[in-house]
CSV table of C-alpha atoms and ligand atoms in Angstrom, one decimal:
chain,number,residue,atom,x,y,z
A,1,MET,CA,-116.4,-37.7,114.1
A,2,LEU,CA,-115.8,-41.4,114.4
A,3,GLU,CA,-119.4,-41.6,115.4
A,4,ASN,CA,-120.4,-40.3,112.0
A,5,VAL,CA,-118.4,-43.1,110.4
A,6,GLN,CA,-120.1,-45.6,112.6
A,7,ASN,CA,-123.5,-44.3,111.7
A,8,LEU,CA,-122.8,-44.4,108.1
A,9,GLN,CA,-121.4,-48.0,108.4
A,10,ASN,CA,-124.6,-49.1,110.1
A,11,GLN,CA,-126.6,-47.5,107.3
A,12,ILE,CA,-124.5,-49.1,104.6
A,13,GLU,CA,-124.7,-52.5,106.2
A,14,SER,CA,-128.4,-52.4,106.7
A,15,THR,CA,-129.4,-51.1,103.2
A,16,THR,CA,-131.3,-53.8,101.2
A,17,LEU,CA,-129.9,-54.3,97.8
A,18,ALA,CA,-132.6,-56.5,96.2
A,19,THR,CA,-132.9,-54.9,92.8
A,20,LYS,CA,-130.7,-53.2,90.3
A,21,GLU,CA,-132.5,-49.9,91.2
A,22,ASP,CA,-131.5,-50.4,94.9
A,23,ALA,CA,-127.9,-50.9,93.8
A,24,ASP,CA,-127.9,-47.8,91.6
A,25,LYS,CA,-129.3,-45.7,94.3
A,26,PHE,CA,-126.8,-47.1,96.8
A,27,LYS,CA,-123.9,-46.2,94.5
A,28,LEU,CA,-125.2,-42.7,94.0
A,29,THR,CA,-125.8,-42.1,97.8
A,30,HIS,CA,-122.6,-43.5,99.0
A,31,LEU,CA,-120.0,-44.0,96.3
A,32,SER,CA,-120.5,-41.1,93.9
A,33,LYS,CA,-118.4,-37.9,94.0
A,34,LYS,CA,-121.0,-36.1,96.1
A,35,GLY,CA,-121.9,-39.3,98.1
A,36,SER,CA,-121.8,-39.7,101.8
A,37,ILE,CA,-118.3,-41.2,102.0
A,38,GLN,CA,-116.8,-38.4,99.9
A,39,GLU,CA,-118.5,-35.9,102.3
A,40,LEU,CA,-116.8,-37.5,105.2
A,41,PHE,CA,-113.4,-37.4,103.4
A,42,LYS,CA,-113.9,-33.7,103.0
A,43,ALA,CA,-114.5,-33.4,106.8
A,44,PHE,CA,-111.1,-35.0,107.3
A,45,ARG,CA,-109.5,-31.6,107.4
A,46,GLU,CA,-111.4,-30.6,110.5
A,47,VAL,CA,-110.4,-33.8,112.4
A,48,PRO,CA,-107.9,-33.0,115.2
A,49,PRO,CA,-104.5,-34.4,114.4
A,50,ALA,CA,-104.5,-37.0,117.1
A,51,GLU,CA,-107.6,-38.6,115.7
A,52,LYS,CA,-106.7,-38.4,112.0
A,53,LYS,CA,-105.1,-41.8,111.9
A,54,ALA,CA,-108.0,-43.7,113.4
A,55,PHE,CA,-110.5,-41.7,111.4
A,56,GLY,CA,-108.7,-42.3,108.1
A,57,ALA,CA,-108.5,-46.0,108.7
A,58,ALA,CA,-112.2,-46.2,109.6
A,59,LEU,CA,-113.1,-44.2,106.6
A,60,ASN,CA,-111.1,-46.4,104.2
A,61,ALA,CA,-112.6,-49.5,105.7
A,62,LEU,CA,-116.0,-48.1,105.2
A,63,LYS,CA,-115.3,-47.2,101.6
A,64,GLN,CA,-114.1,-50.7,100.9
A,65,LEU,CA,-117.2,-52.1,102.6
A,66,ALA,CA,-119.5,-50.0,100.5
A,67,GLU,CA,-117.7,-50.9,97.3
A,68,GLN,CA,-117.8,-54.6,98.1
A,69,ARG,CA,-121.6,-54.5,98.8
A,70,TYR,CA,-122.2,-52.7,95.5
A,71,THR,CA,-120.0,-55.0,93.4
A,72,GLU,CA,-121.6,-58.2,94.9
A,73,ALA,CA,-125.1,-56.9,94.4
A,74,SER,CA,-124.6,-55.8,90.8
A,75,GLN,CA,-122.8,-59.0,89.9
A,76,SER,CA,-125.7,-61.1,91.1
A,77,PHE,CA,-128.1,-59.0,89.0
A,78,GLU,CA,-125.9,-59.5,86.0
A,79,SER,CA,-125.9,-63.2,86.2
A,80,GLU,CA,-129.7,-63.2,86.7
A,81,SER,CA,-130.4,-60.9,83.8
A,82,VAL,CA,-130.7,-62.5,80.3
A,83,LEU,CA,-129.7,-59.3,78.6
A,84,GLY,CA,-126.8,-58.5,80.8
A,85,GLU,CA,-126.0,-55.0,82.1
A,86,ASN,CA,-125.9,-53.5,78.6
A,87,GLY,CA,-129.0,-55.4,77.4
A,88,ASP,CA,-130.1,-54.2,74.0
A,89,LEU,CA,-133.3,-55.7,72.6
A,90,THR,CA,-132.5,-54.4,69.1
A,91,ARG,CA,-129.2,-56.3,68.8
A,92,SER,CA,-129.3,-59.3,66.5
A,93,GLY,CA,-129.3,-62.6,68.3
A,94,ASN,CA,-126.8,-65.5,68.2
A,95,PRO,CA,-128.6,-67.9,65.9
A,96,HIS,CA,-127.8,-71.6,66.2
A,97,ASP,CA,-125.7,-72.7,63.3
A,98,LEU,CA,-127.8,-74.9,61.0
A,99,GLY,CA,-126.2,-78.0,59.7
A,100,SER,CA,-125.8,-78.8,56.1
A,101,ILE,CA,-126.6,-81.8,54.0
A,102,HIS,CA,-123.4,-83.9,53.5
A,103,PRO,CA,-122.3,-83.8,49.9
A,104,ILE,CA,-122.4,-87.6,49.7
A,105,ASN,CA,-126.1,-87.6,50.8
A,106,ALA,CA,-126.9,-84.7,48.4
A,107,ILE,CA,-125.5,-86.6,45.4
A,108,LYS,CA,-127.1,-89.8,46.5
A,109,ASP,CA,-130.6,-88.2,46.9
A,110,GLU,CA,-130.2,-86.5,43.5
A,111,ILE,CA,-129.3,-89.8,41.8
A,112,LEU,CA,-132.1,-91.8,43.6
A,113,ASP,CA,-134.6,-89.2,42.5
A,114,ILE,CA,-133.6,-89.5,38.9
A,115,PHE,CA,-134.1,-93.3,38.9
A,116,LYS,CA,-137.3,-93.1,41.0
A,117,ARG,CA,-138.8,-90.9,38.3
A,118,ILE,CA,-138.6,-93.9,35.9
A,119,GLY,CA,-140.0,-96.5,38.2
A,120,PHE,CA,-137.0,-97.8,40.2
A,121,ASN,CA,-137.7,-98.5,43.9
A,122,VAL,CA,-135.0,-98.1,46.5
A,123,SER,CA,-133.6,-101.1,48.4
A,124,THR,CA,-131.0,-101.4,51.1
A,125,GLY,CA,-129.3,-104.3,52.8
A,126,PRO,CA,-126.8,-105.2,55.6
A,127,GLU,CA,-123.3,-103.9,55.6
A,128,VAL,CA,-122.0,-107.2,57.0
A,129,GLU,CA,-122.7,-109.8,54.3
A,130,ASP,CA,-122.1,-113.5,53.9
A,131,ASP,CA,-120.1,-115.0,51.1
A,132,TRP,CA,-123.2,-116.0,49.2
A,133,HIS,CA,-124.7,-112.5,48.8
A,134,ASN,CA,-121.4,-110.7,48.3
A,135,PHE,CA,-119.6,-113.2,46.0
A,136,THR,CA,-121.0,-116.6,45.2
A,137,ALA,CA,-124.5,-115.6,44.0
A,138,LEU,CA,-122.8,-113.0,41.8
A,139,ASN,CA,-120.8,-115.6,39.9
A,140,PHE,CA,-117.5,-114.9,41.6
A,141,PRO,CA,-115.4,-118.0,41.1
A,142,GLU,CA,-114.0,-119.7,44.2
A,143,GLU,CA,-110.5,-118.3,43.6
A,144,HIS,CA,-111.5,-114.8,42.5
A,145,PRO,CA,-108.9,-112.3,43.7
A,146,ALA,CA,-111.6,-110.0,45.1
A,147,ARG,CA,-112.2,-112.5,47.8
A,148,ASP,CA,-108.6,-112.2,48.8
A,149,MET,CA,-107.7,-110.8,52.2
A,150,GLN,CA,-106.1,-107.9,50.5
A,151,ASP,CA,-109.4,-106.6,49.1
A,152,THR,CA,-112.0,-107.7,51.5
A,153,PHE,CA,-112.4,-107.1,55.2
A,154,PHE,CA,-113.4,-110.5,56.6
A,155,VAL,CA,-115.0,-110.9,60.0
A,156,GLN,CA,-112.4,-112.7,62.0
A,157,ARG,CA,-114.9,-114.7,64.1
A,158,ASN,CA,-116.6,-116.1,61.0
A,159,PRO,CA,-114.7,-116.1,57.7
A,160,ASP,CA,-118.0,-116.6,55.9
A,161,TRP,CA,-118.9,-113.0,56.8
A,162,ALA,CA,-117.3,-109.9,55.4
A,163,LEU,CA,-118.0,-106.2,55.1
A,164,ARG,CA,-119.7,-105.9,51.8
A,165,THR,CA,-117.4,-104.9,49.0
A,166,HIS,CA,-120.2,-103.6,46.8
A,167,THR,CA,-124.0,-103.0,47.0
A,168,SER,CA,-124.6,-105.7,44.3
A,169,SER,CA,-125.2,-107.9,47.4
A,170,VAL,CA,-128.5,-105.9,47.9
A,171,GLN,CA,-129.5,-106.9,44.4
A,172,VAL,CA,-129.0,-110.5,45.2
A,173,ARG,CA,-131.4,-110.0,48.2
A,174,ALA,CA,-133.9,-108.3,45.8
A,175,MET,CA,-133.8,-111.3,43.4
A,176,GLU,CA,-134.3,-113.6,46.4
A,177,ASN,CA,-137.3,-111.7,47.7
A,178,VAL,CA,-139.3,-110.7,44.7
A,179,ALA,CA,-140.2,-112.2,41.4
A,180,PRO,CA,-139.5,-110.3,38.2
A,181,PRO,CA,-140.1,-107.7,37.1
A,182,ILE,CA,-137.5,-106.2,39.4
A,183,ARG,CA,-136.5,-102.6,39.0
A,184,THR,CA,-134.5,-101.4,42.0
A,185,ILE,CA,-131.7,-99.1,43.0
A,186,SER,CA,-129.5,-99.8,46.0
A,187,PRO,CA,-127.4,-97.1,47.7
A,188,GLY,CA,-125.1,-97.8,50.5
A,189,ARG,CA,-121.7,-97.9,52.2
A,190,VAL,CA,-119.1,-100.4,51.0
A,191,PHE,CA,-115.7,-101.4,52.2
A,192,ARG,CA,-112.5,-102.5,50.6
A,193,ASN,CA,-109.1,-103.1,52.0
A,194,GLU,CA,-107.3,-100.3,50.1
A,195,ALA,CA,-104.5,-98.0,51.0
A,196,ILE,CA,-106.0,-94.6,51.9
A,197,SER,CA,-104.9,-91.7,49.8
A,198,SER,CA,-106.4,-88.6,48.3
A,199,ARG,CA,-108.1,-90.6,45.6
A,200,SER,CA,-109.0,-93.8,47.4
A,201,HIS,CA,-110.5,-94.8,50.7
A,202,CYS,CA,-111.4,-98.2,52.3
A,203,VAL,CA,-114.9,-96.9,53.1
A,204,PHE,CA,-117.0,-95.3,50.3
A,205,HIS,CA,-120.5,-95.3,48.9
A,206,GLN,CA,-122.1,-96.8,45.8
A,207,ILE,CA,-125.4,-96.8,44.0
A,208,GLU,CA,-126.2,-99.8,42.0
A,209,GLY,CA,-129.2,-100.5,39.8
A,210,LEU,CA,-130.9,-103.7,38.6
A,211,TYR,CA,-133.6,-104.3,36.1
A,212,ILE,CA,-134.9,-107.8,35.3
A,213,ASP,CA,-137.9,-108.4,33.1
A,214,LYS,CA,-138.8,-110.2,29.9
A,215,ASP,CA,-137.0,-108.9,26.8
A,216,VAL,CA,-134.7,-106.5,28.6
A,217,SER,CA,-131.9,-105.7,26.2
A,218,PHE,CA,-128.6,-103.8,26.1
A,219,ALA,CA,-130.3,-101.1,24.2
A,220,ASP,CA,-132.6,-100.6,27.2
A,221,LEU,CA,-129.5,-100.3,29.4
A,222,LYS,CA,-128.0,-97.7,27.1
A,223,GLN,CA,-131.1,-95.7,26.9
A,224,VAL,CA,-131.5,-95.5,30.7
A,225,LEU,CA,-127.9,-94.5,31.1
A,226,MET,CA,-128.3,-91.7,28.6
A,227,TYR,CA,-131.3,-90.5,30.4
A,228,PHE,CA,-129.3,-90.6,33.7
A,229,ALA,CA,-126.4,-88.7,32.0
A,230,GLN,CA,-128.8,-86.1,30.7
A,231,GLU,CA,-130.5,-85.6,34.0
A,232,PHE,CA,-127.5,-85.6,36.2
A,233,PHE,CA,-124.7,-84.1,34.1
A,234,GLY,CA,-126.9,-82.2,31.6
A,235,LYS,CA,-125.1,-84.1,28.9
A,236,ALA,CA,-126.6,-87.2,27.1
A,237,LYS,CA,-123.6,-88.2,25.2
A,238,ILE,CA,-122.1,-91.4,26.6
A,239,ARG,CA,-119.8,-94.1,25.4
A,240,MET,CA,-119.3,-97.7,26.5
A,241,ARG,CA,-116.0,-99.4,26.7
A,242,PRO,CA,-115.8,-103.2,27.0
A,243,SER,CA,-115.0,-104.3,30.5
A,244,TYR,CA,-115.3,-107.3,32.8
A,245,PHE,CA,-117.4,-108.1,35.9
A,246,PRO,CA,-118.1,-111.6,37.1
A,247,PHE,CA,-121.8,-110.9,37.4
A,248,THR,CA,-122.5,-109.2,34.0
A,249,GLU,CA,-121.9,-110.4,30.4
A,250,PRO,CA,-121.3,-108.4,28.3
A,251,SER,CA,-119.9,-105.7,30.6
A,252,ALA,CA,-118.9,-102.1,30.0
A,253,GLU,CA,-117.5,-99.0,31.6
A,254,VAL,CA,-119.6,-96.0,30.9
A,255,ASP,CA,-118.1,-92.6,30.2
A,256,VAL,CA,-120.0,-89.4,29.9
A,257,TYR,CA,-118.9,-86.7,27.4
A,258,TRP,CA,-118.1,-83.8,29.6
A,259,GLY,CA,-116.4,-81.5,27.2
A,260,LEU,CA,-113.0,-79.7,27.1
A,261,GLU,CA,-113.8,-76.1,27.2
A,262,ASN,CA,-111.7,-74.9,30.1
A,263,GLU,CA,-109.0,-75.7,32.5
A,264,ILE,CA,-111.2,-77.5,34.9
A,265,ASP,CA,-112.7,-79.7,32.1
A,266,HIS,CA,-109.1,-80.7,31.3
A,267,LYS,CA,-108.4,-81.5,34.9
A,268,ILE,CA,-111.4,-83.6,35.7
A,269,THR,CA,-111.3,-85.5,32.4
A,270,LYS,CA,-107.5,-85.9,32.4
A,271,GLY,CA,-107.5,-84.1,29.0
A,272,THR,CA,-109.8,-86.6,27.3
A,273,GLY,CA,-113.1,-84.8,27.6
A,274,TRP,CA,-114.7,-88.0,28.9
A,275,LEU,CA,-115.6,-88.7,32.5
A,276,GLU,CA,-115.6,-92.3,33.7
A,277,VAL,CA,-118.8,-92.7,35.6
A,278,MET,CA,-119.8,-96.3,36.2
A,279,GLY,CA,-119.7,-100.0,35.4
A,280,CYS,CA,-122.6,-101.9,33.9
A,281,GLY,CA,-123.7,-104.9,31.9
A,282,MET,CA,-126.3,-107.5,31.2
A,283,VAL,CA,-126.9,-109.7,34.2
A,284,ASP,CA,-125.0,-113.0,33.7
A,285,PRO,CA,-127.4,-116.0,33.2
A,286,ASN,CA,-125.4,-117.7,36.0
A,287,VAL,CA,-126.5,-115.0,38.4
A,288,LEU,CA,-130.1,-115.3,37.4
A,289,LYS,CA,-130.0,-119.1,37.8
A,290,ALA,CA,-128.2,-118.8,41.2
A,291,ASN,CA,-131.1,-116.7,42.3
A,292,GLY,CA,-133.9,-118.8,41.1
A,293,ILE,CA,-134.8,-116.8,38.0
A,294,ASP,CA,-135.1,-118.6,34.7
A,295,PRO,CA,-132.6,-117.1,32.2
A,296,ASP,CA,-134.6,-118.5,29.3
A,297,ILE,CA,-137.5,-116.3,30.2
A,298,TYR,CA,-135.9,-113.2,31.8
A,299,THR,CA,-133.0,-111.0,31.1
A,300,GLY,CA,-131.7,-108.0,32.9
A,301,TYR,CA,-129.1,-105.3,33.2
A,302,ALA,CA,-127.2,-103.9,36.2
A,303,PHE,CA,-125.0,-100.8,36.7
A,304,GLY,CA,-123.1,-99.4,39.6
A,305,MET,CA,-121.3,-96.2,40.4
A,306,GLY,CA,-119.2,-94.7,43.3
A,307,ILE,CA,-120.8,-91.6,44.8
A,308,GLU,CA,-117.5,-90.1,46.1
A,309,ARG,CA,-116.0,-89.9,42.6
A,310,ILE,CA,-119.1,-88.2,41.3
A,311,ALA,CA,-119.2,-85.8,44.2
A,312,MET,CA,-115.5,-85.0,43.8
A,313,ASN,CA,-116.1,-84.0,40.2
A,314,ARG,CA,-119.2,-82.1,40.8
A,315,TYR,CA,-117.8,-80.0,43.6
A,316,GLN,CA,-114.1,-80.0,42.7
A,317,ILE,CA,-113.1,-81.7,45.9
A,318,PRO,CA,-109.4,-82.6,45.7
A,319,ASP,CA,-109.2,-85.2,48.5
A,320,ILE,CA,-111.6,-88.1,49.2
A,321,ARG,CA,-110.6,-88.0,52.9
A,322,LEU,CA,-112.5,-84.7,53.4
A,323,PHE,CA,-115.8,-86.6,53.2
A,324,THR,CA,-115.1,-88.5,56.4
A,325,GLU,CA,-113.2,-86.0,58.5
A,326,ASN,CA,-116.3,-84.0,59.5
A,327,ASP,CA,-114.4,-80.7,59.4
A,328,LYS,CA,-117.1,-78.0,59.7
A,329,ARG,CA,-115.1,-75.7,57.4
A,330,PHE,CA,-115.6,-78.3,54.7
A,331,LEU,CA,-119.2,-79.3,55.5
A,332,SER,CA,-120.5,-75.8,55.9
A,333,GLN,CA,-119.7,-75.0,52.2
A,334,PHE,CA,-122.7,-77.3,51.3
A,335,LYS,CA,-125.4,-75.3,53.0
A,336,THR,CA,-128.4,-75.2,50.8
A,337,GLY,CA,-130.2,-72.5,52.7
A,338,LEU,CA,-132.9,-74.8,54.0
B,1,LIG,N1,-120.4,-104.0,41.6
B,1,LIG,C1,-119.5,-103.3,40.7
B,1,LIG,C2,-118.4,-102.6,41.5
B,1,LIG,O1,-118.4,-102.7,42.7
B,1,LIG,C3,-120.2,-102.2,39.9
B,1,LIG,C4,-121.1,-102.8,38.9
B,1,LIG,C5,-122.4,-103.1,39.2
B,1,LIG,C6,-120.7,-103.2,37.6
B,1,LIG,C7,-123.3,-103.6,38.3
B,1,LIG,C8,-121.6,-103.8,36.7
B,1,LIG,C9,-122.9,-104.0,37.1
B,1,LIG,O2,-117.5,-101.9,41.0
């Protein structure tokens, strides 16, 4: 009897298990209910009592050996097979998650497109600026509070350098580089030393526009802003409130009439129906002069807006910090189905 066990062991040891079919056949031959090992277990009854113990032990060891060979073989096929043991070609795949366009970029592109359609080109400039481009050429007096450490991030190694506080610096570069007529729009990241909260952040994005030519008037500015309001907000009604910027004179804040039809309107316009959108004004003659443009020949207008604020209104985003946290749950809401 022990001989039978030995023979079977030789057979089990020498079987090649190169393919899944081999392994299946092996399982059927040796490990199934009617398999060779079970047959030997049935023969157990006929074994003389003195031999039972040795026979039983040998048979158990054999069963373990066969099981081990089978498991090892089938595991190796599993890791080789792309489909796995239960491969099903009709199952849907695991598609790679497509990214989404960041809401700041989406708004930026939309605004740029609106101005590109009426002849503005797009200009960009460095995020680290010198005092001239960020302040002096824009008619900031020497002691203007915006130059203060509280508002501006200065570069420690060279206090003449700072992270730009607005993209008006790009417009100075435009005036430096090209002669009028200039019609340019400058998007970019800007930096201010502000306490971070749900409404304010020390890094945000602006888009600023500049138009310099002969006979540019405040009426031209107003017309262009009405066009923008109509294109972007679908509402052409705007109002201008007097304001102050060192680089424009006169200066104004621009509000778009949003309406007060429902609760959200009340919320985003703080109950006024008006949405504050941007600052603007006629380029101060001092700025033109500082940049080598004769204010007796040329006039111009400029405007600037914060993209975060507009995006927060458009998408009802309650906290500005969401834009920079890169939380996929936030970002994936802006999928455009591209
Ligand atoms: N540079 C201004 C700001 O940072 C915006 C502005 C641009 C205002 C152009 C008037 C004209 O807020």
